[in-house]
PDB file of C-alpha atoms and ligand atoms in Angstrom:
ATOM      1  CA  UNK A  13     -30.599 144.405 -46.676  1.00 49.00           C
ATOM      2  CA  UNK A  14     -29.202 145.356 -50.158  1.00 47.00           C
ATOM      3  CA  UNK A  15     -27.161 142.841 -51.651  1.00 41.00           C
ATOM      4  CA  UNK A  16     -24.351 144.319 -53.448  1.00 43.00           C
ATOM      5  CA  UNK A  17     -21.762 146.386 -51.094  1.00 43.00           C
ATOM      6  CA  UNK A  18     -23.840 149.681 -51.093  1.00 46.00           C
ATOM      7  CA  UNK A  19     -26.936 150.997 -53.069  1.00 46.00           C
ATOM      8  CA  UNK A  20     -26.279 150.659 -56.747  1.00 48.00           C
ATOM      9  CA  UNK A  21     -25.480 154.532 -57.682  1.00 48.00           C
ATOM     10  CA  UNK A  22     -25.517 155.145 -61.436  1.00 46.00           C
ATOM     11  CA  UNK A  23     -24.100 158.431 -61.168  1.00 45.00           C
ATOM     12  CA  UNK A  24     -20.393 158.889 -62.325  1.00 45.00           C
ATOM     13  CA  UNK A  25     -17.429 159.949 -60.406  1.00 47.00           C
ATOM     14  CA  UNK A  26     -16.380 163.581 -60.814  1.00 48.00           C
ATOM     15  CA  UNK A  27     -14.522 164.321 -63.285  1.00 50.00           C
ATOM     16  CA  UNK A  28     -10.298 163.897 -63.232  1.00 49.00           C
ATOM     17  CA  UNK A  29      -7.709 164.213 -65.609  1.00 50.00           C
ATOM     18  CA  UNK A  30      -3.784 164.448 -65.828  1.00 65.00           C
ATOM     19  CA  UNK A  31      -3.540 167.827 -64.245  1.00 81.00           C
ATOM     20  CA  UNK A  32      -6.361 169.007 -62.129  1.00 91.00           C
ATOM     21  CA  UNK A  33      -8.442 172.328 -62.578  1.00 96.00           C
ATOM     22  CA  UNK A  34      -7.745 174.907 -59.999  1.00 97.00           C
ATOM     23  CA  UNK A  35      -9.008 178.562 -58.972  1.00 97.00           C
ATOM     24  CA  UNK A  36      -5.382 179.441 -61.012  1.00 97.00           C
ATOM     25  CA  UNK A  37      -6.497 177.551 -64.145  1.00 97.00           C
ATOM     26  CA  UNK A  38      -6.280 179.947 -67.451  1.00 97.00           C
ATOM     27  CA  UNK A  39      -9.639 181.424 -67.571  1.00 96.00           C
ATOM     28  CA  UNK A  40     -10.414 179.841 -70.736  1.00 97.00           C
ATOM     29  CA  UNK A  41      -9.676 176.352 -69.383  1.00 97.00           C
ATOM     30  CA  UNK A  42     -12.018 176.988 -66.917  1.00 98.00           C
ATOM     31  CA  UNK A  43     -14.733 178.079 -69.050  1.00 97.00           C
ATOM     32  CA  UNK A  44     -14.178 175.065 -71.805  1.00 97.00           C
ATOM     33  CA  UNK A  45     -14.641 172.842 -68.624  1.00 98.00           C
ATOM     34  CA  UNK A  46     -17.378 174.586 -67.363  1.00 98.00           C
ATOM     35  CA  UNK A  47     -19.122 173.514 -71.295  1.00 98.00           C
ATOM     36  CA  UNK A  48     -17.831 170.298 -71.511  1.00 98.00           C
ATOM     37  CA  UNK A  49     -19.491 167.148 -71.990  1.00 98.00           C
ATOM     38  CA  UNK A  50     -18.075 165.591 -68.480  1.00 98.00           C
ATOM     39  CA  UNK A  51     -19.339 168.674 -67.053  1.00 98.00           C
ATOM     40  CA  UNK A  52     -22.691 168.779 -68.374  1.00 98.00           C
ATOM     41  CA  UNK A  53     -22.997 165.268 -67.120  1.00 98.00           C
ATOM     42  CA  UNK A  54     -22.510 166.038 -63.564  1.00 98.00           C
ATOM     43  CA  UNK A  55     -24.451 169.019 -63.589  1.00 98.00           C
ATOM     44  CA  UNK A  56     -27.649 166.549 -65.261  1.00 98.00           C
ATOM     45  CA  UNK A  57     -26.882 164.432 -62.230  1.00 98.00           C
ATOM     46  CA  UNK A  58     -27.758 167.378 -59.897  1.00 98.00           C
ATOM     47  CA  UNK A  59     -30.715 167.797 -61.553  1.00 98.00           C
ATOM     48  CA  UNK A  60     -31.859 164.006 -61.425  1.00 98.00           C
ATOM     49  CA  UNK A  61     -30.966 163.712 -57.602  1.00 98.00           C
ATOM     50  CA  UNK A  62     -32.767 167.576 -57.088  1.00 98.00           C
ATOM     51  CA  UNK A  63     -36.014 166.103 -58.860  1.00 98.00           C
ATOM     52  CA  UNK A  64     -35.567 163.131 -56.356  1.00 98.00           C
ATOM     53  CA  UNK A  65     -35.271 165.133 -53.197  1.00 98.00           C
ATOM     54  CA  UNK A  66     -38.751 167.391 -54.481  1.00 98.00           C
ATOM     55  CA  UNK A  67     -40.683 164.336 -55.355  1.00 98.00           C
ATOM     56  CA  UNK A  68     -39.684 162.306 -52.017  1.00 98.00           C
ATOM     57  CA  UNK A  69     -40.130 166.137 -50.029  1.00 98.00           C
ATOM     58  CA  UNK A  70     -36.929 166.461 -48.877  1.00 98.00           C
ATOM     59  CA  UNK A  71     -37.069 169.857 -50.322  1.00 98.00           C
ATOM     60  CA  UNK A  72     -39.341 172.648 -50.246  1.00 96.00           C
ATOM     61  CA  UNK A  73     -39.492 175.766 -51.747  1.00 97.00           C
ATOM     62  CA  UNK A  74     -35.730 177.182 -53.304  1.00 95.00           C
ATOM     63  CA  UNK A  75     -34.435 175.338 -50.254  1.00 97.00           C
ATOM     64  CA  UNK A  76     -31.638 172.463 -50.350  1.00 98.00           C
ATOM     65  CA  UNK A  77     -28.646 172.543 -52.112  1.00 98.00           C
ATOM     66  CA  UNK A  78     -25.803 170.313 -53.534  1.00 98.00           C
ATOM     67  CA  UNK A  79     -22.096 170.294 -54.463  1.00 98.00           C
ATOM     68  CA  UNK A  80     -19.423 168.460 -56.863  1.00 98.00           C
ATOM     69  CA  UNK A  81     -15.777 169.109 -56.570  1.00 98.00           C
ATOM     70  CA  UNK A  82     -14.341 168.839 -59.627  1.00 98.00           C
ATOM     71  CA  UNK A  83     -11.467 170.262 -59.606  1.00 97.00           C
ATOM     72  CA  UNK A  84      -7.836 170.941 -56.503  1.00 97.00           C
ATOM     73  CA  UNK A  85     -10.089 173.823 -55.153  1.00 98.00           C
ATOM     74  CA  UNK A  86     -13.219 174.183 -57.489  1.00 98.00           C
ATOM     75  CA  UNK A  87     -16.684 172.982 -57.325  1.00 98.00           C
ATOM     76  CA  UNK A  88     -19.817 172.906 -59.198  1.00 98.00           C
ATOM     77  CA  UNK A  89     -23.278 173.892 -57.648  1.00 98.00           C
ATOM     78  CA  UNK A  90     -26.458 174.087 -57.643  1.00 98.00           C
ATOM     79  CA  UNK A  91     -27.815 178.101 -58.028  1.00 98.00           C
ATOM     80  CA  UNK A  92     -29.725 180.784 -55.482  1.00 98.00           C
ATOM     81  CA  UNK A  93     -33.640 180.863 -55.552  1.00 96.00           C
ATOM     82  CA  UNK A  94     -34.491 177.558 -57.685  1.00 97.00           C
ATOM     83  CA  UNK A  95     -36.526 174.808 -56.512  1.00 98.00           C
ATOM     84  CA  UNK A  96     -34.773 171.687 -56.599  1.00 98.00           C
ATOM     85  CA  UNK A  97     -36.775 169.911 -58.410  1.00 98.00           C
ATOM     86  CA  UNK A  98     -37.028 171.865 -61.467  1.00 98.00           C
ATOM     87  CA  UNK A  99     -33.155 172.534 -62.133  1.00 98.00           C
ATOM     88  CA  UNK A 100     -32.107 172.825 -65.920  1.00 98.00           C
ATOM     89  CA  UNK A 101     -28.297 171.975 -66.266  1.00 98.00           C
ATOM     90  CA  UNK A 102     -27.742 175.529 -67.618  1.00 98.00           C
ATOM     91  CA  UNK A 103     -28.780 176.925 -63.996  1.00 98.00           C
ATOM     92  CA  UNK A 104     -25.470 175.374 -62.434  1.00 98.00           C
ATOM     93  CA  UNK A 105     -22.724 177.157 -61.438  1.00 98.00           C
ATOM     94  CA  UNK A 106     -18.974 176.533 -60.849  1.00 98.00           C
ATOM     95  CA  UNK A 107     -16.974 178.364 -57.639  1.00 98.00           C
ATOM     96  CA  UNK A 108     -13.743 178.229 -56.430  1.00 98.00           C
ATOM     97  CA  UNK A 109     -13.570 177.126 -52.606  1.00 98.00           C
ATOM     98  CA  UNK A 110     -13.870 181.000 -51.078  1.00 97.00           C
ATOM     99  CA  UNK A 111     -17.111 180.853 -52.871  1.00 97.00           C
ATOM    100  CA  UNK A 112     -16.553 183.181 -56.023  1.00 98.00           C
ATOM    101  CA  UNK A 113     -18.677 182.629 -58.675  1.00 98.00           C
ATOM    102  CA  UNK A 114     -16.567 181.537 -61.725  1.00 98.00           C
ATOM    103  CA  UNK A 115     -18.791 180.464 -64.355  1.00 98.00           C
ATOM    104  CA  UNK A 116     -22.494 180.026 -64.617  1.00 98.00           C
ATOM    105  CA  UNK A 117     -25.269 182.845 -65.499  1.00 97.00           C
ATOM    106  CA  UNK A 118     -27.357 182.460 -62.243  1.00 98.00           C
ATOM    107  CA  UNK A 119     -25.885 183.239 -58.519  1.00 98.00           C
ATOM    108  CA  UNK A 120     -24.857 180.361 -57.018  1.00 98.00           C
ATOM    109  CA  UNK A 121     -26.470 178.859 -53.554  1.00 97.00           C
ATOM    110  CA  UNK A 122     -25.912 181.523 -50.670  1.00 96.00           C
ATOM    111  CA  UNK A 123     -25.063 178.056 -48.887  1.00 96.00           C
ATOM    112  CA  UNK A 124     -21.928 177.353 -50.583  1.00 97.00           C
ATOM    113  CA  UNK A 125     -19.619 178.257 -48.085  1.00 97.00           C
ATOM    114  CA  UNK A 126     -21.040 175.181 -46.235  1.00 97.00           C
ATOM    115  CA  UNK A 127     -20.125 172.644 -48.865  1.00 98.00           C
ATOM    116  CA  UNK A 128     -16.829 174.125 -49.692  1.00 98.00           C
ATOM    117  CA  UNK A 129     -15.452 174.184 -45.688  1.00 98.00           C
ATOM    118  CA  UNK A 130     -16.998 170.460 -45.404  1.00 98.00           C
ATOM    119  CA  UNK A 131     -14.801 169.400 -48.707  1.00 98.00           C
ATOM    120  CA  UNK A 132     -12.011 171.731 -47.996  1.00 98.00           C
ATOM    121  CA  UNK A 133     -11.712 169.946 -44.414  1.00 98.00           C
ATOM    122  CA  UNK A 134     -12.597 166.233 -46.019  1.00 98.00           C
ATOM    123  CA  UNK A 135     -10.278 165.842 -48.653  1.00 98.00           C
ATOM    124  CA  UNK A 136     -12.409 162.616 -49.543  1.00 98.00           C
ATOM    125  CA  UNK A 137     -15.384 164.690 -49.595  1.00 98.00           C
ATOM    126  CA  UNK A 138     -16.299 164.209 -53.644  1.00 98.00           C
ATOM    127  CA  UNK A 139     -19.608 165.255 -53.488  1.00 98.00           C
ATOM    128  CA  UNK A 140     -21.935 167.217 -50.678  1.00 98.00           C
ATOM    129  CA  UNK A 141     -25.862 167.394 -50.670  1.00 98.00           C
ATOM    130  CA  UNK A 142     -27.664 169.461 -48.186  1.00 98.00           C
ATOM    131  CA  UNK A 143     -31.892 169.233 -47.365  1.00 98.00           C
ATOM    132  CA  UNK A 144     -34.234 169.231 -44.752  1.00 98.00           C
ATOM    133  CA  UNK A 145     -35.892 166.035 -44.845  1.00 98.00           C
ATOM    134  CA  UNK A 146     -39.040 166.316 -41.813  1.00 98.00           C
ATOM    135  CA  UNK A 147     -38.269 163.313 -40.137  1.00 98.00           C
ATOM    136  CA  UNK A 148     -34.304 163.682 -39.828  1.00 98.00           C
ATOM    137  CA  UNK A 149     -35.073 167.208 -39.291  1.00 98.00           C
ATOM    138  CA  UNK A 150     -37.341 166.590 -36.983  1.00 98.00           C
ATOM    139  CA  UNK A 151     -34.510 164.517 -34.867  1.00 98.00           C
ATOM    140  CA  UNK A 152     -31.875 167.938 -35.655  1.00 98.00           C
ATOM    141  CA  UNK A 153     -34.786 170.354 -34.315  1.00 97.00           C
ATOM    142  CA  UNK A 154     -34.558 168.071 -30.928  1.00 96.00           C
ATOM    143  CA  UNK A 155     -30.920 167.835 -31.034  1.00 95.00           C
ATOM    144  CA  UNK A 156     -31.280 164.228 -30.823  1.00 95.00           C
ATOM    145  CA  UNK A 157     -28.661 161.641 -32.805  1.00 97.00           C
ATOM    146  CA  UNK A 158     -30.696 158.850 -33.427  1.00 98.00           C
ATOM    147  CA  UNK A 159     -29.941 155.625 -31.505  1.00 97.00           C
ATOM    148  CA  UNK A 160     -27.868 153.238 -33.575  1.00 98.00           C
ATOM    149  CA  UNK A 161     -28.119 149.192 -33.993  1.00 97.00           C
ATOM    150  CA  UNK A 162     -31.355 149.169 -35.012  1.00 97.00           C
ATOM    151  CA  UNK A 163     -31.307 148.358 -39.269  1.00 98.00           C
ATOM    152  CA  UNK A 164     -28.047 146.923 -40.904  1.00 98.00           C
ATOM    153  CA  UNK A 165     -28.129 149.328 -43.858  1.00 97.00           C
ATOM    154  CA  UNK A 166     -27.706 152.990 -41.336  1.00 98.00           C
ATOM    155  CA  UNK A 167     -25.059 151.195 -39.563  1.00 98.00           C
ATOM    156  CA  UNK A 168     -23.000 150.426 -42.538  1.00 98.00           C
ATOM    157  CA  UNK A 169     -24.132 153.296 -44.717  1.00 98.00           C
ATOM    158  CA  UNK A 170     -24.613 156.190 -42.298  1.00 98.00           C
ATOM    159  CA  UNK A 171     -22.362 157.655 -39.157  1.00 98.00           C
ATOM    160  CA  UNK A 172     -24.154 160.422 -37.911  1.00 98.00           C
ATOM    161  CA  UNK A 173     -23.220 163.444 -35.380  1.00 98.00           C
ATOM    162  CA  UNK A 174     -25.270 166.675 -34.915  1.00 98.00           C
ATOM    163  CA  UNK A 175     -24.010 170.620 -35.341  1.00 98.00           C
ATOM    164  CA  UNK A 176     -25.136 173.471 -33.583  1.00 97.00           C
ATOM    165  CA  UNK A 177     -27.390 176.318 -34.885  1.00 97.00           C
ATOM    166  CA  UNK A 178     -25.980 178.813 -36.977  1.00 96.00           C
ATOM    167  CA  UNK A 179     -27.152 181.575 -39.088  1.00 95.00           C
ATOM    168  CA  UNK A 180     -27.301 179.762 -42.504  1.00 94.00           C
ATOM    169  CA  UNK A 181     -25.149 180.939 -45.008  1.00 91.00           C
ATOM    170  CA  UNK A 182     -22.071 182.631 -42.671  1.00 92.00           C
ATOM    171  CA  UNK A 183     -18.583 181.053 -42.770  1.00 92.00           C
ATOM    172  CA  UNK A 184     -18.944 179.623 -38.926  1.00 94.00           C
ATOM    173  CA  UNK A 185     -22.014 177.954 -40.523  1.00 94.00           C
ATOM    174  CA  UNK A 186     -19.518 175.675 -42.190  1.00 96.00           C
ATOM    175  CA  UNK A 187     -16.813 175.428 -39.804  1.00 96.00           C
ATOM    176  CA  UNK A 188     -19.343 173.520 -37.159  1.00 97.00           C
ATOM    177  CA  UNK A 189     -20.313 171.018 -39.691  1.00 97.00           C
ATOM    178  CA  UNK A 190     -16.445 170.561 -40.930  1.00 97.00           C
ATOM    179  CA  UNK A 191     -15.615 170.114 -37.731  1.00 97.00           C
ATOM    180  CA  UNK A 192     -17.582 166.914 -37.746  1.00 98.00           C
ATOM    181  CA  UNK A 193     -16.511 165.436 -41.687  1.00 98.00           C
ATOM    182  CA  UNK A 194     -13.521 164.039 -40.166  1.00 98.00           C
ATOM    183  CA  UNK A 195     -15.787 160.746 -38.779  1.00 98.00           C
ATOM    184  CA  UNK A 196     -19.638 161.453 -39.576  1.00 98.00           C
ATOM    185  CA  UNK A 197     -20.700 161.751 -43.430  1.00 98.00           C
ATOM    186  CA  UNK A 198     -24.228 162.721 -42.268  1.00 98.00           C
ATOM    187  CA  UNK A 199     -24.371 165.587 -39.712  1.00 98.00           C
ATOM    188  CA  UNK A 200     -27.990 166.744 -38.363  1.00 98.00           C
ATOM    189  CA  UNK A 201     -28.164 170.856 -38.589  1.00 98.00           C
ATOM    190  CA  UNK A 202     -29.706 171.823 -35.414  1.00 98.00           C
ATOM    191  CA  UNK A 203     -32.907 174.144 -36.191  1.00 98.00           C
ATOM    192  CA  UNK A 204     -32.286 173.421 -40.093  1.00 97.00           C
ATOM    193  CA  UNK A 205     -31.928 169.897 -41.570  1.00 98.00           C
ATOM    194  CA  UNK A 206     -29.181 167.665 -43.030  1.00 98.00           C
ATOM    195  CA  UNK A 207     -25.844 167.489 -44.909  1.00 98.00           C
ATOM    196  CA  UNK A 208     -24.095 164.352 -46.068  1.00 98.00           C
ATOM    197  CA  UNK A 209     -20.747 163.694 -48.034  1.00 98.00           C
ATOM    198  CA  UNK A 210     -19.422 161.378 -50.466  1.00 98.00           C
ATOM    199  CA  UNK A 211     -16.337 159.939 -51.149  1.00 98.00           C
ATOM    200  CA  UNK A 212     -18.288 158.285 -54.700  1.00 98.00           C
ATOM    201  CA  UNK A 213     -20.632 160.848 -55.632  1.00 98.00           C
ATOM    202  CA  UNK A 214     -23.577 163.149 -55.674  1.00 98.00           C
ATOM    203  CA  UNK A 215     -26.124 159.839 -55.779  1.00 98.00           C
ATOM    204  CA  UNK A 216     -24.625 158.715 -52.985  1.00 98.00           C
ATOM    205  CA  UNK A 217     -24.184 161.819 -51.069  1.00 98.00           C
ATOM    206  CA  UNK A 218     -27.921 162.030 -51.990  1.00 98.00           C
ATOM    207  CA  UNK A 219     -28.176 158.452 -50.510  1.00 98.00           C
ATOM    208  CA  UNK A 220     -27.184 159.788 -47.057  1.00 98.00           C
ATOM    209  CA  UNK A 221     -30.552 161.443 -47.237  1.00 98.00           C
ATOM    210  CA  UNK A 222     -32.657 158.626 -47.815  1.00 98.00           C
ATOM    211  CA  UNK A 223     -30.762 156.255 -45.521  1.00 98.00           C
ATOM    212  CA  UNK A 224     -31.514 158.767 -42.259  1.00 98.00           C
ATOM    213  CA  UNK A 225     -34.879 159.896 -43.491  1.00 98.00           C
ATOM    214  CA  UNK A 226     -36.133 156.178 -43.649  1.00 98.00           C
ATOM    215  CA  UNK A 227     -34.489 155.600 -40.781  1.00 98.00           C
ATOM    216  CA  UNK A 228     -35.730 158.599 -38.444  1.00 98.00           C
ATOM    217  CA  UNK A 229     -39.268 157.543 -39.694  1.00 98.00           C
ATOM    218  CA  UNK A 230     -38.938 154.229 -38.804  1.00 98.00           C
ATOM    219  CA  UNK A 231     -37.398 154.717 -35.515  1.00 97.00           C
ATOM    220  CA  UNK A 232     -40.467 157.102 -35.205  1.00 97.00           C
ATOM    221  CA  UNK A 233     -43.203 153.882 -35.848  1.00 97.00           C
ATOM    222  CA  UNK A 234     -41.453 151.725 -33.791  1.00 96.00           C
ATOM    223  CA  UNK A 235     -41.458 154.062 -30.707  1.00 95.00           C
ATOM    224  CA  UNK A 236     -45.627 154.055 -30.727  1.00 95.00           C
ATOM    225  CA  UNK A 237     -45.705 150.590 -30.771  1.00 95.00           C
ATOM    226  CA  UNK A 238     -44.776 151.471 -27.001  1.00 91.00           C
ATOM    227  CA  UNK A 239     -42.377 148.044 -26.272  1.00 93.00           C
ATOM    228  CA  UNK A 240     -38.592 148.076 -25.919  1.00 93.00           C
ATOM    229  CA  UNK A 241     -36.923 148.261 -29.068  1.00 95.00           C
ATOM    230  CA  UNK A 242     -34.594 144.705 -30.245  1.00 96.00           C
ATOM    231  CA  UNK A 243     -31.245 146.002 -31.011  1.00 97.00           C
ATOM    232  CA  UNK A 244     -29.110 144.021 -33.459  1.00 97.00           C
ATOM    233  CA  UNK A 245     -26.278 142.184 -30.969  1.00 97.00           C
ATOM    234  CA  UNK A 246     -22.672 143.823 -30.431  1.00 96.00           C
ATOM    235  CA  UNK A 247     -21.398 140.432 -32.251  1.00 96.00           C
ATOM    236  CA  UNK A 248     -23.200 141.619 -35.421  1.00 98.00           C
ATOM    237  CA  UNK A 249     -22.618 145.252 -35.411  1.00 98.00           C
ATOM    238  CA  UNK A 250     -18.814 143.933 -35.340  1.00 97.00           C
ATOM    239  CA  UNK A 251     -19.802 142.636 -38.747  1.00 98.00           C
ATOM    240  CA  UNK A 252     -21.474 145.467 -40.064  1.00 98.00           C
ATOM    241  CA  UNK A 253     -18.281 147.737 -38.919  1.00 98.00           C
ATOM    242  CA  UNK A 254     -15.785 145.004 -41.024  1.00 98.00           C
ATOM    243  CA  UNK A 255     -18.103 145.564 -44.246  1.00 98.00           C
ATOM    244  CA  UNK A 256     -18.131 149.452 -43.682  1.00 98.00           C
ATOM    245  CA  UNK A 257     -14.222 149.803 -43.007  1.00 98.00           C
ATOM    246  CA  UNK A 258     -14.223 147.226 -46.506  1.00 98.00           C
ATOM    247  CA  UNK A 259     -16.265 150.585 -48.015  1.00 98.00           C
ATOM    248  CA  UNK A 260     -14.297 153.269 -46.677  1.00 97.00           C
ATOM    249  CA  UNK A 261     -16.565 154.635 -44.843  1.00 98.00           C
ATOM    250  CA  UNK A 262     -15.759 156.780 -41.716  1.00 98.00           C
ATOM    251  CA  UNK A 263     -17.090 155.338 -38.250  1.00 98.00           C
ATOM    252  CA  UNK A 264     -15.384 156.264 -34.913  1.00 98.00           C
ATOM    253  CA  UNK A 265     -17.046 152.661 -33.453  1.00 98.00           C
ATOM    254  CA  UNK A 266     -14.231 151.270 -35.172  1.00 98.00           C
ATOM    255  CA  UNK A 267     -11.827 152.107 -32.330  1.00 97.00           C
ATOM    256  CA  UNK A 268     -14.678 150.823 -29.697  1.00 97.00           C
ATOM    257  CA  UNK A 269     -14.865 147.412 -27.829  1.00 95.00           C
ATOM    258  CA  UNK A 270     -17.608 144.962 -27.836  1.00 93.00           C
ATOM    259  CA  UNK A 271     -18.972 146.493 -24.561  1.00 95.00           C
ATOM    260  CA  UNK A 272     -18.484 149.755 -25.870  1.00 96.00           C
ATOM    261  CA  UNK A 273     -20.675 148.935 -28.841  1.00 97.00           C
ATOM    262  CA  UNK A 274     -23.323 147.322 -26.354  1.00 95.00           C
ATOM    263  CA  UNK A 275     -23.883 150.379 -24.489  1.00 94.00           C
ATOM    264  CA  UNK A 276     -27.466 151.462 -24.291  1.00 92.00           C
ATOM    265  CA  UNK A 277     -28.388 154.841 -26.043  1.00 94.00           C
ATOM    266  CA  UNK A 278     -31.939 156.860 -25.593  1.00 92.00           C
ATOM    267  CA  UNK A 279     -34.984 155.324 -27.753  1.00 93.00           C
ATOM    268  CA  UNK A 280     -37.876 158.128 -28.436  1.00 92.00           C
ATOM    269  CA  UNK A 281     -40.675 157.771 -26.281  1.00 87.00           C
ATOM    270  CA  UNK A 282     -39.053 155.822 -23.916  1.00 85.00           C
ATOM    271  CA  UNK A 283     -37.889 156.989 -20.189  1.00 83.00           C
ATOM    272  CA  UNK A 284     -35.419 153.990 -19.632  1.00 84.00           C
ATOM    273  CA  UNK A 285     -32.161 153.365 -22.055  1.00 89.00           C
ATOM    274  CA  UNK A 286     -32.357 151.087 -23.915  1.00 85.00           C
TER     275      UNK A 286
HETATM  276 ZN1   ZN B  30     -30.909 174.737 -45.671  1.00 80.41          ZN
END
């Protein structure tokens, strides 16, 4: 279990000042952003946390994608047709939230509109980071949320739903995965992978990933060791829940009752509940 209150993220918050940029910002302002030091920052971030999800194989391919808001109704991204893990900060683009390309020289992800309906329904929503990690994807493809009160870190760090299939790319895409933000920051894409949110920032949006794809692996070892799983008690998880309110982190457990939180929830491999 970590130490500190959550993984250390080095990444910086997005970037605020006096009077947010909007879609209606002068042109110019929105282009001097768009070069700015602040800006550049952010957009070397994507490319750190892109070269993470290649190397770790979260990504394959051009596929994956992330966003920053930066702005009331604006939000860098990363662009259309690049592999992840070899992103220059010069490929980035910036988009208001209908998904109009406002600055940036390459087309921007044809999964924006995803991002933008997840932020533009969670207001908290700072930063958004879509992949398709095997494991957790291999949990979405089953339709399958995995059981909980297993590792300390996914319950405090991780509250998970699943969405159903959609054509990737189309507006209802988005709205069944914003229709989940309000409670989960890691929703399992039926048929496609994951997307997380962060109310900090793209590292620990990214996070998200590496939270349910260790955990979906794990879960995965422990079911072919072919005994009942130990679950963490309900008196613990109570714990856990305290620290994760303390974070601001979204869990709908923390309207549920001890026997609530006991209740027994599938295990893969395994007929029983457990
Ligand atoms: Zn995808």
């Amino acid at each position: 279990m970590a130490t500190s209150n959550r993984p250390q993220s080095s990444g910086s918050k997005a970037v605020s000042s006096t009077k947010p940029l909007s879609s209606k910002s002068p042109k110019a302002a929105l282009k001097a952003f768009f070069n700015s030091a602040p800006a550049r920052k952010l957009k070397e971030q994507m490319c750190e946390m892109g070269r993470r999800q290649w190397q770790r194989e979260y990504v394959d391919a051009n596929g994956g994608n992330m966003a920053i808001r930066v702005g009331t109704d604006i939000a860098l991204c990363t662009p259309a047709s690049v592999s992840k893990g070899f992103m220059k900060p010069e490929d980035m683009c910036l988009v208001d939230f209908d998904g109009n390309q406002l600055a940036g020289d390459k087309p921007r992800t044809s999964e924006i509109l995803m991002h933008l309906e997840m932020m533009k329904r969670q207001p908290r929503a700072m930063a958004t980071c879509h992949c398709h990690p095997p494991y957790a994807t291999g949990f979405a493809i089953a339709g399958m949320v995995p059981p909980r009160r297993m590792i300390p870190e996914y319950e405090i760090y991780a509250t998970v739903a699943a969405a159903p299939y959609h054509t990737p790319g189309q507006p209802e895409m988005g709205r069944l995965i914003a229709d989940l933000v309000g409670e989960h920051n890691t929703i399992l894409m039926v048929n496609h992978g994951v997307v997380s949110w962060s109310h900090l920032d793209i590292e620990d949006a990214y996070f998200k990933m590496e939270i349910i794809e260790a955990y979906c692996r794990t879960l995965l070892v422990t079911a072919q060791l072919g005994v009942t799983p130990k679950k963490i008690a309900p008196e613990f998880v109570v714990e856990l829940l305290k620290r994760k309110k303390g974070l601001d982190i979204p869990d709908p457990r923390y309207r549920w009752t001890k026997d609530e939180l006991a209740k027994p929830e599938w295990f893969p491999g395994r007929k029983e509940k457990c």
